[in-house]
Short mmCIF file of C-alpha atoms and ligand atoms in Angstrom, two decimals:
data_model
loop_
_atom_site.label_atom_id
_atom_site.label_comp_id
_atom_site.label_asym_id
_atom_site.label_seq_id
_atom_site.Cartn_x
_atom_site.Cartn_y
_atom_site.Cartn_z
CA MET A 1 -30.07 -6.55 21.86
CA THR A 2 -30.26 -3.10 23.43
CA GLY A 3 -27.18 -1.45 24.75
CA LEU A 4 -24.83 -3.29 22.36
CA PHE A 5 -22.69 -0.16 21.93
CA ASP A 6 -23.28 1.41 25.34
CA LEU A 7 -20.22 2.22 27.48
CA THR A 8 -22.03 3.84 30.40
CA GLY A 9 -20.18 3.11 33.67
CA LYS A 10 -16.89 2.22 31.92
CA THR A 11 -13.58 4.07 32.19
CA ALA A 12 -11.13 4.09 29.34
CA LEU A 13 -7.48 5.14 29.05
CA VAL A 14 -6.54 6.40 25.60
CA THR A 15 -2.80 7.13 25.22
CA GLY A 16 -2.09 10.02 22.90
CA GLY A 17 -5.80 10.85 23.18
CA ALA A 18 -5.34 14.59 23.31
CA ASN A 19 -4.43 14.83 19.59
CA GLY A 20 -4.94 13.21 16.25
CA MET A 21 -6.61 9.82 16.04
CA GLY A 22 -6.55 9.38 19.81
CA ALA A 23 -8.83 12.39 20.24
CA MET A 24 -11.20 10.92 17.57
CA ILE A 25 -11.30 7.73 19.59
CA ALA A 26 -11.71 9.54 22.94
CA ARG A 27 -14.64 11.51 21.64
CA GLY A 28 -16.37 8.39 20.33
CA LEU A 29 -15.98 6.55 23.66
CA LEU A 30 -17.29 9.57 25.55
CA GLN A 31 -20.27 9.83 23.23
CA ALA A 32 -20.97 6.11 23.90
CA GLY A 33 -21.08 6.92 27.66
CA ALA A 34 -17.59 6.08 28.93
CA ALA A 35 -15.39 8.24 31.15
CA VAL A 36 -12.11 8.82 29.36
CA ILE A 37 -8.55 9.53 30.46
CA VAL A 38 -6.37 10.88 27.67
CA THR A 39 -2.62 11.47 27.73
CA SER A 40 -0.25 13.82 25.98
CA ARG A 41 3.45 14.54 26.40
CA LYS A 42 2.56 18.13 27.01
CA ALA A 43 0.64 19.09 30.17
CA ALA A 44 -0.96 22.05 28.29
CA ASP A 45 -2.32 19.73 25.57
CA ALA A 46 -3.60 17.34 28.21
CA GLU A 47 -5.39 20.21 29.95
CA ALA A 48 -6.77 21.57 26.65
CA ALA A 49 -8.03 18.14 25.65
CA GLN A 50 -9.75 17.71 29.11
CA GLN A 51 -11.59 20.98 28.38
CA ALA A 52 -12.46 20.19 24.73
CA LEU A 53 -13.45 16.56 25.36
CA GLY A 54 -15.32 17.58 28.49
CA GLU A 55 -18.12 18.78 26.17
CA PHE A 56 -18.91 15.12 25.34
CA GLY A 57 -18.67 13.61 28.81
CA LYS A 58 -16.28 12.97 31.77
CA ALA A 59 -12.79 13.51 30.40
CA GLU A 60 -9.45 13.83 32.20
CA GLY A 61 -6.14 14.81 30.69
CA LEU A 62 -2.88 13.51 32.09
CA ALA A 63 0.72 14.33 31.01
CA ALA A 64 2.79 11.22 30.15
CA ASP A 65 5.83 10.67 27.95
CA LEU A 66 5.87 7.08 26.76
CA ALA A 67 9.28 7.21 25.06
CA SER A 68 10.86 5.46 28.01
CA SER A 69 9.84 2.45 30.08
CA GLU A 70 9.99 4.74 33.15
CA GLY A 71 7.40 7.00 31.57
CA ALA A 72 4.98 4.18 30.89
CA GLU A 73 5.56 2.76 34.39
CA ALA A 74 4.89 6.17 35.93
CA LEU A 75 1.54 6.52 34.09
CA ALA A 76 0.46 3.04 35.11
CA ALA A 77 1.57 3.65 38.74
CA LYS A 78 -0.42 6.86 38.91
CA LEU A 79 -3.63 5.00 37.89
CA VAL A 80 -2.96 1.97 40.05
CA ASP A 81 -2.27 4.20 43.11
CA ARG A 82 -5.51 6.02 42.57
CA GLY A 83 -7.29 2.70 42.43
CA ASP A 84 -10.26 3.87 40.33
CA PRO A 85 -11.89 1.27 38.11
CA LEU A 86 -10.38 0.96 34.63
CA HIS A 87 -12.09 -1.22 32.02
CA ILE A 88 -10.55 -0.26 28.68
CA VAL A 89 -6.96 0.57 27.63
CA ILE A 90 -6.39 1.85 24.17
CA ASN A 91 -2.71 2.04 23.25
CA ASN A 92 -2.96 4.67 20.54
CA ALA A 93 0.16 6.88 21.07
CA GLY A 94 2.51 6.27 18.19
CA LYS A 95 5.66 7.53 16.59
CA THR A 96 7.17 7.20 13.15
CA PHE A 97 10.58 7.94 11.61
CA GLY A 98 11.32 8.26 7.91
CA ALA A 99 14.75 8.23 6.15
CA PRO A 100 16.15 6.56 3.07
CA LEU A 101 17.31 2.96 3.65
CA ASP A 102 20.99 3.67 3.07
CA SER A 103 21.09 6.36 5.71
CA PHE A 104 18.43 5.15 8.09
CA PRO A 105 19.96 5.93 11.51
CA ALA A 106 20.08 3.95 14.71
CA LYS A 107 18.14 6.72 16.40
CA GLY A 108 15.23 5.91 14.09
CA TRP A 109 14.66 2.69 16.01
CA ASP A 110 14.72 3.21 19.77
CA GLY A 111 11.92 5.80 20.23
CA VAL A 112 9.64 4.12 17.66
CA MET A 113 9.97 0.66 19.18
CA MET A 114 9.51 2.11 22.69
CA VAL A 115 6.35 4.15 22.01
CA ASN A 116 4.81 1.68 19.59
CA VAL A 117 5.62 -1.67 21.22
CA GLN A 118 7.26 -1.56 24.64
CA ALA A 119 5.09 1.19 26.14
CA PRO A 120 1.86 -0.67 25.23
CA PHE A 121 3.34 -3.84 26.72
CA THR A 122 4.44 -2.06 29.90
CA LEU A 123 1.10 -0.36 30.36
CA VAL A 124 -0.84 -3.64 29.98
CA ARG A 125 1.60 -5.42 32.37
CA ASP A 126 1.34 -2.78 35.04
CA LEU A 127 -2.33 -2.05 34.64
CA LEU A 128 -3.34 -5.73 35.01
CA PRO A 129 -4.41 -5.42 38.64
CA LEU A 130 -6.91 -2.70 37.66
CA LEU A 131 -8.11 -4.49 34.56
CA ARG A 132 -8.55 -7.83 36.39
CA ALA A 133 -10.42 -6.19 39.24
CA HIS A 134 -13.60 -5.45 37.26
CA ALA A 135 -13.35 -7.95 34.44
CA THR A 136 -15.84 -10.82 34.28
CA PRO A 137 -16.27 -13.63 31.66
CA ASP A 138 -19.54 -11.90 30.54
CA ASP A 139 -17.98 -8.48 30.38
CA PRO A 140 -14.23 -8.71 29.91
CA ALA A 141 -11.79 -5.84 30.28
CA ARG A 142 -10.55 -4.65 26.86
CA VAL A 143 -7.11 -3.80 25.52
CA ILE A 144 -7.03 -2.30 22.03
CA ASN A 145 -3.66 -1.68 20.40
CA ILE A 146 -3.57 0.70 17.46
CA GLY A 147 -1.42 -0.89 14.79
CA SER A 148 -1.31 -0.03 11.12
CA VAL A 149 -1.80 -1.41 7.60
CA ALA A 150 1.91 -0.67 7.32
CA GLY A 151 2.57 -3.59 9.71
CA ALA A 152 0.57 -5.98 7.59
CA ARG A 153 1.55 -5.18 4.00
CA VAL A 154 4.42 -3.32 2.32
CA GLU A 155 3.29 0.28 2.07
CA ASN A 156 6.29 1.56 0.12
CA LEU A 157 7.21 4.16 2.79
CA PRO A 158 10.79 4.69 4.08
CA ALA A 159 9.56 4.02 7.64
CA TYR A 160 11.36 0.77 8.36
CA SER A 161 11.26 0.76 12.14
CA TYR A 162 7.60 1.90 12.07
CA ALA A 163 6.53 -0.98 9.79
CA ALA A 164 8.40 -3.43 12.00
CA SER A 165 6.97 -2.01 15.18
CA LYS A 166 3.40 -2.25 13.92
CA ALA A 167 3.90 -5.89 12.83
CA ALA A 168 5.26 -6.47 16.31
CA ILE A 169 2.28 -4.94 18.10
CA HIS A 170 -0.19 -6.96 16.02
CA HIS A 171 1.55 -10.13 16.99
CA LEU A 172 2.05 -9.10 20.60
CA SER A 173 -1.74 -8.44 20.72
CA ARG A 174 -2.38 -12.06 19.73
CA VAL A 175 0.10 -13.38 22.29
CA LEU A 176 -1.50 -11.35 25.02
CA ALA A 177 -4.98 -12.26 23.89
CA VAL A 178 -4.35 -15.93 24.43
CA GLU A 179 -2.52 -15.39 27.71
CA LEU A 180 -5.11 -13.01 29.22
CA ALA A 181 -8.27 -14.81 28.07
CA GLY A 182 -8.30 -16.68 31.37
CA ASP A 183 -8.35 -13.36 33.16
CA ALA A 184 -11.33 -12.16 31.15
CA ILE A 185 -9.34 -9.54 29.31
CA THR A 186 -9.62 -9.26 25.54
CA VAL A 187 -6.77 -7.94 23.46
CA ASN A 188 -7.23 -6.82 19.85
CA SER A 189 -5.41 -4.64 17.41
CA ILE A 190 -6.95 -2.18 14.97
CA LEU A 191 -5.07 -1.54 11.70
CA PRO A 192 -5.95 1.95 10.42
CA GLY A 193 -5.33 2.90 6.83
CA TYR A 194 -4.87 6.57 6.19
CA PHE A 195 -6.40 9.22 8.53
CA PRO A 196 -5.98 12.98 8.31
CA THR A 197 -3.64 13.59 11.29
CA LYS A 198 -0.16 15.08 11.78
CA MET A 199 1.26 11.69 10.82
CA THR A 200 -0.05 11.95 7.28
CA SER A 201 0.35 15.69 6.80
CA HIS A 202 3.38 15.19 4.51
CA ILE A 203 1.16 13.19 2.12
CA ARG A 204 -1.81 15.53 2.33
CA SER A 205 0.32 18.61 1.61
CA GLU A 206 1.44 17.27 -1.79
CA GLU A 207 -1.24 17.00 -4.49
CA GLN A 208 0.46 14.12 -6.30
CA ALA A 209 1.08 12.12 -3.14
CA MET A 210 -2.48 12.70 -2.00
CA SER A 211 -3.86 11.52 -5.33
CA ALA A 212 -1.63 8.40 -5.34
CA MET A 213 -2.83 7.62 -1.82
CA LEU A 214 -6.50 7.86 -2.78
CA ASP A 215 -5.86 5.65 -5.83
CA HIS A 216 -4.42 3.11 -3.38
CA ILE A 217 -7.58 2.99 -1.18
CA PRO A 218 -10.44 0.98 -2.76
CA LEU A 219 -13.11 3.19 -1.02
CA ARG A 220 -11.22 6.22 -2.36
CA ARG A 221 -11.26 8.34 0.76
CA MET A 222 -9.27 8.82 3.93
CA GLY A 223 -10.66 7.55 7.23
CA ARG A 224 -13.08 9.75 9.24
CA PRO A 225 -13.22 10.15 12.99
CA GLU A 226 -16.37 7.98 13.18
CA ASP A 227 -14.56 5.15 11.32
CA ILE A 228 -11.94 4.70 13.92
CA ALA A 229 -14.21 5.59 16.86
CA GLY A 230 -16.78 3.10 15.69
CA ALA A 231 -14.30 0.22 15.64
CA CYS A 232 -13.07 1.13 19.17
CA VAL A 233 -16.62 1.38 20.56
CA PHE A 234 -17.49 -1.98 18.93
CA LEU A 235 -14.53 -3.75 20.53
CA SER A 236 -15.02 -1.97 23.90
CA ALA A 237 -18.79 -2.56 24.40
CA ALA A 238 -21.03 -5.62 24.73
CA SER A 239 -20.78 -5.90 20.98
CA GLY A 240 -17.15 -6.96 21.23
CA ALA A 241 -17.18 -9.10 24.37
CA TYR A 242 -16.51 -12.36 22.44
CA VAL A 243 -13.84 -10.94 20.14
CA THR A 244 -10.21 -11.41 21.07
CA GLY A 245 -6.88 -11.73 19.23
CA ILE A 246 -8.02 -10.13 15.99
CA SER A 247 -6.32 -7.56 13.80
CA LEU A 248 -9.18 -5.40 12.58
CA PRO A 249 -8.43 -3.31 9.47
CA VAL A 250 -10.12 0.05 9.28
CA ASP A 251 -8.58 0.95 5.99
CA GLY A 252 -11.11 1.44 3.19
CA GLY A 253 -10.11 -1.89 1.73
CA ILE A 254 -6.32 -1.49 1.44
CA LEU A 255 -5.49 -4.86 2.95
CA ALA A 256 -8.24 -6.57 0.93
CA ALA A 257 -6.66 -5.27 -2.27
CA GLY A 258 -3.41 -7.09 -1.31
N1 NAP B 1 -2.84 8.81 10.76
C1 NAP B 1 -2.83 7.63 10.11
O1 NAP B 1 -3.07 7.61 8.93
C2 NAP B 1 -2.44 6.36 10.86
C3 NAP B 1 -2.42 5.18 10.10
C4 NAP B 1 -2.16 3.99 10.71
C5 NAP B 1 -1.86 3.97 12.06
N2 NAP B 1 -1.84 5.13 12.82
C6 NAP B 1 -1.56 5.05 14.21
O2 NAP B 1 -2.46 5.77 14.92
C7 NAP B 1 -1.98 6.24 16.14
C8 NAP B 1 -2.23 7.73 16.31
O3 NAP B 1 -1.45 8.40 15.30
P1 NAP B 1 -1.98 9.81 14.67
O4 NAP B 1 -2.35 9.43 13.32
O5 NAP B 1 -2.96 10.44 15.55
O6 NAP B 1 -0.64 10.54 14.65
P2 NAP B 1 -0.14 11.90 15.34
O7 NAP B 1 -1.13 12.96 15.02
O8 NAP B 1 1.28 12.07 14.98
O9 NAP B 1 -0.30 11.56 16.88
C9 NAP B 1 0.58 10.77 17.55
C10 NAP B 1 0.03 10.59 18.95
O10 NAP B 1 1.01 9.85 19.68
C11 NAP B 1 1.37 10.57 20.83
N3 NAP B 1 2.84 10.35 21.09
C12 NAP B 1 3.82 10.46 20.23
N4 NAP B 1 4.99 10.26 20.86
C13 NAP B 1 4.71 10.04 22.18
C14 NAP B 1 5.44 9.83 23.33
N5 NAP B 1 6.81 9.80 23.28
N6 NAP B 1 4.83 9.70 24.49
C15 NAP B 1 3.47 9.76 24.52
N7 NAP B 1 2.72 9.99 23.49
C16 NAP B 1 3.30 10.16 22.31
C17 NAP B 1 1.07 12.01 20.54
O11 NAP B 1 0.85 12.66 21.75
P3 NAP B 1 1.20 14.20 21.99
O12 NAP B 1 1.75 14.80 20.69
O13 NAP B 1 -0.06 14.83 22.47
O14 NAP B 1 2.25 14.13 23.08
C18 NAP B 1 -0.11 11.94 19.63
O15 NAP B 1 -1.31 11.94 20.34
C19 NAP B 1 -0.51 5.82 16.11
O16 NAP B 1 -0.25 4.64 16.78
C20 NAP B 1 -0.26 5.64 14.62
O17 NAP B 1 0.87 4.83 14.35
C21 NAP B 1 -2.16 6.34 12.17
#
């Protein structure tokens, strides 16, 4: 039972891993022994993340904009051309859009669906040769898609495309899990509750909204870096080799409360 959570010798890609929850995940994977490639839209952020995460292990920052299929294809092509082993893909980059229902614009859909659903699909599709190359039935390659509780219950936020996109990525994860099981690739989604990142800054900046949010979480606190990192390490290491097709809430009990 030793080494259950050891990622020594593995390489992981974490999209959006230079900032926010992606950086929490990247740090956890590095501390478990993996080499980690993180992406950001901004080359300067990718470079800064490489420096900052380098303190915890072998980190590389790459610039990639996943708001177009071409952007996702270019990132995958760069990694496939290099040909270095890749064992873990964590589709964490995400985008939201909020507006009242009556005036929710068309432009609130395209980018959100692209970054949250189509880019993860495109990356998995194009990275399959790398993932298959080192996957074995005893030690599968891993795909982890970061979804949201907002895709599994009604969260009362005016983020219509976001909620739909997250429900879509949860289901797409199950579809791919069944399809890729024969290739020794597991596919799971993680459904975070509320974590202190840019995405929740509008809630955290208002006392009343913050208090309502805490009332809504049975464990009465926001998620911490180790909460999301722990779930990713579990699914990525020997501990998670027999787990595929699940939607794992990391939400302090929000989904349990119904
Ligand atoms: N925070 C929460 O409470 C919460 C709850 C449930 C689910 N989530 C999910 O967790 C994931 C991370 O979100 P977060 O909380 O860390 O939010 P965030 O601070 O807003 O970060 C969003 C991340 O996505 C990346 N990103 C956004 N648009 C992109 C694009 N066009 N191309 C490439 N990357 C792009 C950003 O990268 P750069 O800015 O560096 O380019 C950033 O790393 C998302 O999938 C989100 O939906 C978050």
